[in-house]
Coordinates of C-alpha atoms and ligand atoms in Angstrom, one line a residue:
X1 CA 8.1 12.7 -26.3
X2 CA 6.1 13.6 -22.6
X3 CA 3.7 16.1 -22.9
X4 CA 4.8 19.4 -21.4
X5 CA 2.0 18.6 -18.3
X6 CA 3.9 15.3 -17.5
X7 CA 7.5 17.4 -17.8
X8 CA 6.1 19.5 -15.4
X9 CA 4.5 17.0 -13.2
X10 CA 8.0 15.4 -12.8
X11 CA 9.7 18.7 -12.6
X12 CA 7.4 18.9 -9.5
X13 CA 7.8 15.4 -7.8
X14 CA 12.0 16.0 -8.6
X15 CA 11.9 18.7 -6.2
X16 CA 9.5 17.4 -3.6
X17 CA 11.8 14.0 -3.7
X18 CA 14.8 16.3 -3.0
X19 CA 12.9 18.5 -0.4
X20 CA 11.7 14.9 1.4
X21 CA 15.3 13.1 1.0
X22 CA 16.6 11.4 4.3
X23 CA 20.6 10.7 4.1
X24 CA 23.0 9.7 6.6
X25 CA 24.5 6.5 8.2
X26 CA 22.9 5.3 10.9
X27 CA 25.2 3.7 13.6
X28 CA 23.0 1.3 15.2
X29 CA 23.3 -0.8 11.8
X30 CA 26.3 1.2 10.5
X31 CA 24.6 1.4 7.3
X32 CA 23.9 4.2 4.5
X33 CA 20.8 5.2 4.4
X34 CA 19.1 7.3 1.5
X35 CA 15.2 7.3 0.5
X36 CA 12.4 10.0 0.6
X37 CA 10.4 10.0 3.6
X38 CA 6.2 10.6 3.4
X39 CA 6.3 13.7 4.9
X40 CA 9.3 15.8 6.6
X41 CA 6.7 17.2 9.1
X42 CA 4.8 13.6 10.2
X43 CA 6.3 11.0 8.8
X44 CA 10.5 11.2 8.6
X45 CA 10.8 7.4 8.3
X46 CA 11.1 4.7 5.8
X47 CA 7.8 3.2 5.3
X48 CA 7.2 0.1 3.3
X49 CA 4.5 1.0 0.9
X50 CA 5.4 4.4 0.4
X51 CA 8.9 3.5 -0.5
X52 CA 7.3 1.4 -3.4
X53 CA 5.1 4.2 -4.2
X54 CA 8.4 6.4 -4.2
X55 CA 10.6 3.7 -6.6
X56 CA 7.8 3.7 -9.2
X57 CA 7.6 7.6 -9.5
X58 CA 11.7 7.9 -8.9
X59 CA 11.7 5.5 -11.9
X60 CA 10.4 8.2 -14.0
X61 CA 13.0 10.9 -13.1
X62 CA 16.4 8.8 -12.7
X63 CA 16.3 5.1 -12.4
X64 CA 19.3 5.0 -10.2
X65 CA 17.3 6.7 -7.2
X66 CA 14.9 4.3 -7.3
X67 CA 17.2 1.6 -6.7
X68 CA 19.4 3.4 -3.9
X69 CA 15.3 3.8 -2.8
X70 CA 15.0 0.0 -3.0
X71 CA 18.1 -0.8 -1.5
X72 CA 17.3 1.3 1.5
X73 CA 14.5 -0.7 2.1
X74 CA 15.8 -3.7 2.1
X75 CA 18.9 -3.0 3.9
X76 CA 17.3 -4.3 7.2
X77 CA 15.6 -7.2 5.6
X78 CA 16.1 -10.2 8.2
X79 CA 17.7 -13.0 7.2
X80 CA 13.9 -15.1 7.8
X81 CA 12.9 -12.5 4.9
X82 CA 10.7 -10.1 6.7
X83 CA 10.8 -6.2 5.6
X84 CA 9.7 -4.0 8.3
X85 CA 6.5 -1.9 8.1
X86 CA 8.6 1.2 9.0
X87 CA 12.0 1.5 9.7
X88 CA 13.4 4.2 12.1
X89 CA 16.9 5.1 10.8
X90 CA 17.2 8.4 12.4
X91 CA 14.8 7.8 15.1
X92 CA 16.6 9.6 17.8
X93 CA 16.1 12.8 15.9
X94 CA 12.8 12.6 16.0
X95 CA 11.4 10.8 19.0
X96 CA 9.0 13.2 20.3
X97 CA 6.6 12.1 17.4
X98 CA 7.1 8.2 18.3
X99 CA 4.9 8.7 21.8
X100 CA 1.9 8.8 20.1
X101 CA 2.4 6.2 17.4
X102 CA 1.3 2.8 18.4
X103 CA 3.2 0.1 17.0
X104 CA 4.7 -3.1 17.9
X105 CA 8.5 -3.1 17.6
X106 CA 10.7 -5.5 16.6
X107 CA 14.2 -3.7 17.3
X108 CA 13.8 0.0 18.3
X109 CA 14.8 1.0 14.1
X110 CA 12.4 -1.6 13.6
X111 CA 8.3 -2.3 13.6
X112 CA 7.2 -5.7 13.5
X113 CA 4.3 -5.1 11.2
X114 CA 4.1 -5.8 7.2
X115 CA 2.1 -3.2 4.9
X116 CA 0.5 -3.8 1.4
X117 CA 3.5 -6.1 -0.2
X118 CA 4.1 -4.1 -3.3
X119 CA 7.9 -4.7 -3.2
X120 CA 8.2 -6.5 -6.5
X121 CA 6.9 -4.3 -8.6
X122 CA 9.0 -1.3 -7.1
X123 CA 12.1 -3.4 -8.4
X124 CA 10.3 -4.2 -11.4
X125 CA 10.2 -0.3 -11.9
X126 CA 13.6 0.2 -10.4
X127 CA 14.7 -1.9 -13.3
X128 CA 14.0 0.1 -15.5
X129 CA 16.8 0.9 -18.3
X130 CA 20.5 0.5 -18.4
X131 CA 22.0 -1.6 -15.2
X132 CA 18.4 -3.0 -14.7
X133 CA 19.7 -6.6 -15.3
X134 CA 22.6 -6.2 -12.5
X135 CA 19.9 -4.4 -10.6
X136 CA 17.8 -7.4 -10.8
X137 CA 20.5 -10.1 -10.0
X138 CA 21.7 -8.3 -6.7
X139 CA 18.2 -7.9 -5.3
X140 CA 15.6 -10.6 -6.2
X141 CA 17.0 -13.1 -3.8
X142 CA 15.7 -10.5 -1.0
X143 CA 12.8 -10.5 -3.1
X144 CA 11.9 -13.9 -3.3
X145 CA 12.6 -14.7 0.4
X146 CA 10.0 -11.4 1.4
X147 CA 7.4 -13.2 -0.2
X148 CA 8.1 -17.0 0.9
X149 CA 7.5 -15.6 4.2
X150 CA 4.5 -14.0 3.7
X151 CA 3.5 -17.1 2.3
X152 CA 4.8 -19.3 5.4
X153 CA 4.4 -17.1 8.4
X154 CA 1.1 -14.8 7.1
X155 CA -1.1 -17.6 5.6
X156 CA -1.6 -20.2 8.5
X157 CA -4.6 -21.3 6.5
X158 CA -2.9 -21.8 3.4
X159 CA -5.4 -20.5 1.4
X160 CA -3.2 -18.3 -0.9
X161 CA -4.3 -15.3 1.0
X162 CA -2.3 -13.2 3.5
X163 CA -3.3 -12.0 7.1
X164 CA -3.1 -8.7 8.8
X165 CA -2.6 -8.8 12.9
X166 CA -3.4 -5.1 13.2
X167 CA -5.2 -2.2 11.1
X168 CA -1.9 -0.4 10.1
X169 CA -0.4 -3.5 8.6
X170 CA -3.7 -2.6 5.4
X171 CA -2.0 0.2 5.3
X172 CA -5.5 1.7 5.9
X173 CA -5.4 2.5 10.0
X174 CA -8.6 4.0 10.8
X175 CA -10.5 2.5 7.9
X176 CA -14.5 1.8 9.3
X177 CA -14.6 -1.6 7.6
X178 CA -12.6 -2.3 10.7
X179 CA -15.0 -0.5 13.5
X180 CA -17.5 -2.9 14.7
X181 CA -14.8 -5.8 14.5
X182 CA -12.3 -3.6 17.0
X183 CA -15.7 -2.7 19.0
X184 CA -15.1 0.8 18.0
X185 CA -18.6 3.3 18.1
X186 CA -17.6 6.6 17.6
X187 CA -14.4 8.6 16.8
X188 CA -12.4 9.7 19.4
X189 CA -9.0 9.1 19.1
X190 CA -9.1 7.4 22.2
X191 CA -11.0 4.7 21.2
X192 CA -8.8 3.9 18.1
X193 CA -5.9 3.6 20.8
X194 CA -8.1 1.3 23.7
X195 CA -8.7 -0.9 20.7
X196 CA -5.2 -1.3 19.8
X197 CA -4.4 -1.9 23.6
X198 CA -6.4 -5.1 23.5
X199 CA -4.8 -5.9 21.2
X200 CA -1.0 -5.2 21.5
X201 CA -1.4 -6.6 25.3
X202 CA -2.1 -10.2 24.9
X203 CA 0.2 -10.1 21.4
X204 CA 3.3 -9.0 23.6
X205 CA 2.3 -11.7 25.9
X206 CA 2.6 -14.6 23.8
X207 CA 6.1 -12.6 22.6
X208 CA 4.4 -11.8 19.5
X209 CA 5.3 -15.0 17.9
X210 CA 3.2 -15.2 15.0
X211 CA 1.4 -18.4 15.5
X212 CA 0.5 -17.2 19.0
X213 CA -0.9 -14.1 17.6
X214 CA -2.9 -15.6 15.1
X215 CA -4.4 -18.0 18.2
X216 CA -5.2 -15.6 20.4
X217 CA -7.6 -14.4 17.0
X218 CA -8.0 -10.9 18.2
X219 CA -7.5 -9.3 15.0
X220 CA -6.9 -11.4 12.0
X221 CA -7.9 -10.1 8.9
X222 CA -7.5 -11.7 4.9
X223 CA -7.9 -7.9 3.7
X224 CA -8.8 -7.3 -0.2
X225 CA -6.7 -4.8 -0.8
X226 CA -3.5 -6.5 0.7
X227 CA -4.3 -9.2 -1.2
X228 CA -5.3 -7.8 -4.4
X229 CA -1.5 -6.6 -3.8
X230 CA -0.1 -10.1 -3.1
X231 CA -1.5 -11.2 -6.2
X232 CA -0.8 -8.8 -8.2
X233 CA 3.4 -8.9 -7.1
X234 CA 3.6 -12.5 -6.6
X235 CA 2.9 -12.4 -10.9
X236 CA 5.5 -9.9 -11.1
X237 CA 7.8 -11.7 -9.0
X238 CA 7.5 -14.5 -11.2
X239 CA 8.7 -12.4 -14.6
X240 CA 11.7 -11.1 -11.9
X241 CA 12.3 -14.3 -12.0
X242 CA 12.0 -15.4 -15.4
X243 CA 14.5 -12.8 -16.4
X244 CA 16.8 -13.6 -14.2
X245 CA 16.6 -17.0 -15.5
X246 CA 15.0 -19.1 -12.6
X247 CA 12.5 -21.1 -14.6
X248 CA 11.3 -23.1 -11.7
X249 CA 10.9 -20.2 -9.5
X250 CA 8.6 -18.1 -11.6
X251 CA 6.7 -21.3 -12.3
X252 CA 5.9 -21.7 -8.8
X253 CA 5.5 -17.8 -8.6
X254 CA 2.7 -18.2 -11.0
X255 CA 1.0 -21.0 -9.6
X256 CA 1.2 -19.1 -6.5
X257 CA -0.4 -16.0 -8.0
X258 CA -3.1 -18.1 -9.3
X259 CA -4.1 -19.5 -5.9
X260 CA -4.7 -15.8 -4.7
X261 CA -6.7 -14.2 -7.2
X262 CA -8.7 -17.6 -7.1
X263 CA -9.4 -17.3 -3.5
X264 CA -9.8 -13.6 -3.3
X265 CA -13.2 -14.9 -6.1
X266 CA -13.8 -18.0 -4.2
X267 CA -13.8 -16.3 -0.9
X268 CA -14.0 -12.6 -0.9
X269 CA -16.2 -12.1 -3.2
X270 CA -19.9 -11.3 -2.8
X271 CA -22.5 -12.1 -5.2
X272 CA -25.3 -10.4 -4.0
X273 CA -23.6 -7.2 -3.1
X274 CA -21.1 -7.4 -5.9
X275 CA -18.2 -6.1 -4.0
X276 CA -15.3 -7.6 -2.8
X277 CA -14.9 -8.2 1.7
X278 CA -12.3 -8.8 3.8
X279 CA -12.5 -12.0 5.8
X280 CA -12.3 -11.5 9.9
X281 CA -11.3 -14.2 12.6
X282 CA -10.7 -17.7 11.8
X283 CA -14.6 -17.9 11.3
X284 CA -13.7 -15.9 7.9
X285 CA -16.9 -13.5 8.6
X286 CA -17.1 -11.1 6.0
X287 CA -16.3 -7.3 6.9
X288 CA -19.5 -5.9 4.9
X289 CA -18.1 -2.1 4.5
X290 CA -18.1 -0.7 0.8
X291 CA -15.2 0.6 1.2
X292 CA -12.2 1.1 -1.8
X293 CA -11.0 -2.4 -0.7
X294 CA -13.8 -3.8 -2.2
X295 CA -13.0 -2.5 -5.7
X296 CA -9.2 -3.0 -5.6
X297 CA -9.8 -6.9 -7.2
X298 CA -10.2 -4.7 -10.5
X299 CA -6.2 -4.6 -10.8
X300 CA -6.1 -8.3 -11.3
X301 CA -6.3 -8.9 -15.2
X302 CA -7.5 -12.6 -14.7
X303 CA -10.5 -11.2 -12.5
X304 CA -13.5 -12.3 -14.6
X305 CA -15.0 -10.5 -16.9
X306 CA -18.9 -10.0 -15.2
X307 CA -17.1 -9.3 -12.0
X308 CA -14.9 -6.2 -13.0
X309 CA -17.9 -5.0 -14.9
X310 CA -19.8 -4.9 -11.9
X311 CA -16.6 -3.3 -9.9
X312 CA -17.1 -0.7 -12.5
X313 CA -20.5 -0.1 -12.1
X314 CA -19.8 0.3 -8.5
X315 CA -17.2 3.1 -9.1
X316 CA -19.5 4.6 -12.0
X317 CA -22.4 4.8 -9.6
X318 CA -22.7 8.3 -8.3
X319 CA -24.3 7.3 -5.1
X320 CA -21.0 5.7 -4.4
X321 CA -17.5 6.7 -6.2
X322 CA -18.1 8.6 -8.4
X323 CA -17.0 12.0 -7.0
X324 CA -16.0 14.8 -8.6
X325 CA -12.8 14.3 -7.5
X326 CA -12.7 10.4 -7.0
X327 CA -12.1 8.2 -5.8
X328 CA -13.5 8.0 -2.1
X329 CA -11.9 5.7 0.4
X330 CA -15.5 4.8 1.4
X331 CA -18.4 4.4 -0.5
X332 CA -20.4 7.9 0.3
X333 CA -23.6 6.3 0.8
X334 CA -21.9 4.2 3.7
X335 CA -22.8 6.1 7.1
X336 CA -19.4 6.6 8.4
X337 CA -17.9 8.4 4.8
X338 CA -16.5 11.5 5.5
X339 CA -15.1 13.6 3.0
X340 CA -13.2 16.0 4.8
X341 CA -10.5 15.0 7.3
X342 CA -11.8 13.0 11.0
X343 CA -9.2 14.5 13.2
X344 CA -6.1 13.1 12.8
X345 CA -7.9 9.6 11.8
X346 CA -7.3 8.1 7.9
X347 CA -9.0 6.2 5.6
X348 CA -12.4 7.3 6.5
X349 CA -13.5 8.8 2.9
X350 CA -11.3 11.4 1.6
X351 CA -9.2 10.2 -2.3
X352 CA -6.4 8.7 -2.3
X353 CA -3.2 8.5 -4.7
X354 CA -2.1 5.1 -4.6
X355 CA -5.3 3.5 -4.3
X356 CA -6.6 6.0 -7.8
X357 CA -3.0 4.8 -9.2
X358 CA -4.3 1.1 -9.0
X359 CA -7.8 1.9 -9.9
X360 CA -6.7 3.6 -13.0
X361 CA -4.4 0.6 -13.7
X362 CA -7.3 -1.8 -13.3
X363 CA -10.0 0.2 -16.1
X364 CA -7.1 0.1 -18.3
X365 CA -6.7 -3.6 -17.9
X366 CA -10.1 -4.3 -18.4
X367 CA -10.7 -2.2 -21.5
X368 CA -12.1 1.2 -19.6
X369 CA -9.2 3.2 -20.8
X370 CA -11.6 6.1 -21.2
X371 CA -12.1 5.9 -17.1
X372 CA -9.0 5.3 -16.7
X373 CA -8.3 8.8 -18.5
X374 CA -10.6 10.8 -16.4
X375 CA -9.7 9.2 -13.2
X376 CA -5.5 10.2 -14.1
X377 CA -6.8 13.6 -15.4
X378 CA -8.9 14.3 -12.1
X379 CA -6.0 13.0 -10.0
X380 CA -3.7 15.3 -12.1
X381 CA -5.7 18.3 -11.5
X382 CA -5.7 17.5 -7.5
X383 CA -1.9 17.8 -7.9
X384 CA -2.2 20.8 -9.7
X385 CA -4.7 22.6 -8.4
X386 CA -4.0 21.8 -4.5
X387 CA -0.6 20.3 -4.4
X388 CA 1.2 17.3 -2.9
X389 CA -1.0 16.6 0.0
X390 CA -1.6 13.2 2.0
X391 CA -5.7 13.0 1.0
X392 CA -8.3 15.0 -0.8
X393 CA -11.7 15.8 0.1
X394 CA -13.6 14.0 -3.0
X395 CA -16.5 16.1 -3.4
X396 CA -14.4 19.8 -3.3
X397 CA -10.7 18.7 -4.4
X398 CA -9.0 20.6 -1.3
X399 CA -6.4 18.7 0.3
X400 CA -5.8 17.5 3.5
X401 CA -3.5 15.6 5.9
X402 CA 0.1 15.8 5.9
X403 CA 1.6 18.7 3.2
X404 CA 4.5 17.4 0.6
X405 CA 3.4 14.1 0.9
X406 CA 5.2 12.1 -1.3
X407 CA 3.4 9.1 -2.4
X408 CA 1.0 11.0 -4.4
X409 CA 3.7 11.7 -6.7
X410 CA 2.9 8.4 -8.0
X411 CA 1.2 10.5 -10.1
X412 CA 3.8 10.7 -12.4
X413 CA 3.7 7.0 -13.2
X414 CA -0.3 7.4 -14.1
X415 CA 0.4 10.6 -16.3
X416 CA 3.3 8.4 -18.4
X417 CA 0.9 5.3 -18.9
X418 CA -1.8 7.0 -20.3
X419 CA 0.5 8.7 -22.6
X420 CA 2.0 5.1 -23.4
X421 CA 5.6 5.5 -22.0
X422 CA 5.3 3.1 -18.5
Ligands
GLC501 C1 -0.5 6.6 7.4 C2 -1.1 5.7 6.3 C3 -0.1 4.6 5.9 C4 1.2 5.2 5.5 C5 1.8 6.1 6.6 C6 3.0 6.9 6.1 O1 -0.2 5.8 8.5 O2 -2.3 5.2 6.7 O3 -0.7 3.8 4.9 O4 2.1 4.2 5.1 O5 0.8 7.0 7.0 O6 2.7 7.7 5.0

């Protein structure tokens, strides 16, 4: 039986998913579309991640929702496997807030840009229950062929670890890890956009043909947290698999999974600071930001022992994350942390949902469930106290960003696990 805060907390996400639901048909596909959006005032489209984000919590309130959310998403999955970053079903209702948003596209419902690739485990939550099975059967193929090519178009290297062509593809836009890489000194808006430019230019030049792009080596990044991800879902992929009785293709799900978390430790991992960087160029120079990227390697259960302890110490340190309302998106010693909000710039210091719903996940895996308590009580009261907002400022709790945001009712999910029923 839930607890009468976690009946309330879904009471709450029930209606923001209903307030944030986008339904219609959309006749350049002439497909149904139904999901929740981020945010009706900023964001009105189907993004990637926070689709996942929004399965995982639907799960908790009616299983079938999160599967009409799945098959949304994957309704415009190409035939090469590719899932867009965003799609833009309803995008001439709202093209006014496109003129600022730059993107690559590649249809006009379409961008051409991946995001953290949490797909399988949104299935594996929109599985939940009665007609998970069938569930399972009609969408893993999609599944599958979303990861092989991540695995043949995103790892040119063939190291086991993905690469991002842009900053938004982290999911992390304005993150500072990413500042002295795009030659970016201060933080006018402006800036963030001249760096894009130089980028997006010579990409649409070479017809933004992948191997092109990752030759020109402009901005190609093996980023921690996208690959924490990749690891994380190419194991669940392989127990999709395994139940829906392909042997061989969870074995090679596995070994795949292995291969990541080994070189996200073999090659991301740095000794002397004891955090985790992302690797930049095809030189693989290490981004040195402490930044939440850094810590996300905690999720991964086969992570070694001495290295999550030291994770932890890093997000026990007070110097660093531990906030009263954690966790920070950048270390708070690091110059460029801000708590409050940097314009309309993200990912420059102020907590985070998703990235607290990982953390959380990560203590509990490696035997801190008493962190793992506070951080999902903290991130409860944020909720509570200040609402459904995008961010929160870590040191006061007052929230920022974009109001009835809907991925931080991912909430729900870390409320149900520490009361034992996710
Ligand atoms: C911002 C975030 C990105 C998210 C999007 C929609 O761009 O940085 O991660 O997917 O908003 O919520």
């Amino acid at each position: 039986m839930s607890s009468p805060r976690l009946e309330r907390m879904k009471d709450a996400v029930r209606s923001l998913y209903d307030r944030n639901r986008q339904r219609g048909t959309a006749p350049w596909c002439g497909r149904d579309y139904d999901f929740v959006c981020p945010s009706m005032g900023t964001y009105p489209f189907q993004w990637f991640w926070d689709s996942c984000f929004h399965a995982v919590a639907l799960s908790h309130l009616d299983p079938e929702r999160a599967r009409i959310e799945v098959r949304s998403l994957l309704a415009n999955a190409q035939p090469d496997g590719f899932v867009a970053h965003v799609t833009f079903w309803q995008r001439e209702k709202y093209e006014d807030m496109l003129a600022t948003y730059s993107i690559a596209y590649r249809t006009p419902y379409l961008s051409d840009c991946i995001q953290p690739p949490l797909l399988a485990e949104a299935v594996q939550a929109a599985a939940r229950g009665e007609g998970g099975a069938a569930f399972l059967a009609e969408v893993t193929p999609a599944v599958r062929r979303y990861y092989d090519w991540l695995d043949r178009i995103r790892d040119p290297d063939r190291d086991g670890l993905v690469a991002t062509l842009q900053p938004d593809e982290s999911g992390l836009d304005h993150a500072p890890k990413y500042d002295a890489y795009l030659g970016i000194s201060g933080l006018a808006p402006e800036e963030f956009t001249t760096a894009w430019e130089r980028v997006a230019g010579p990409y649409a030049e070479v017809g933004r043909d992948p191997d092109r792009m990752f030759g020109l080596d402009l901005f190609v990044v093996e980023d921690v947290l996208v690959n924490t991800v990749y690891a994380e879902n190419e194991g669940v992929l392989a127990e999709l698999l395994e139940r829906t009785g392909d042997t061989a293709g969870a074995e090679e799900m596995r070994r795949r999974a292995r291969r990541s978390t080994t070189a996200l430790v073999e090659k991301c991992y740095d000794r002397d600071a004891g955090l985790f960087f992302d690797l930049a160029g095809a030189e693989e120079e290490m981004l040195r930001t402490n930044s939440i990227s850094s810590l996300m390697p905690l999720l991964l259960p086969d992570l070694p022992a001495p290295i999550a302890a030291t994770l932890i110490d890093h997000l026990e340190d007070p110097r660093e994350y531990s906030a009263p309302f954690p966790v920070p998106s950048v270390a708070m010693n690091v110059p460029s942390f801000s708590a409050g909000p940097v314009g309309k710039l993200v990912w420059r210091g102020p907590s985070w949902m998703n990235t607290n719903w990982y953390l959380s996940r990560g203590l509990r895996r490696h035997g801190r469930t008493d962190l793992a308590s506070v951080l999902e009580d903290r991130s409860a009261r944020l909720v509570e106290e200040h609402g459904f907002r995008e961010y929160y400022n870590p040191l006061t709790g007052e929230g920022a960003g974009a109001r009835d945001f809907s991925w931080t009712g991912i909430v729900v999910d870390m409320l149900a696990r520490r009361e034992g029923e996710a």
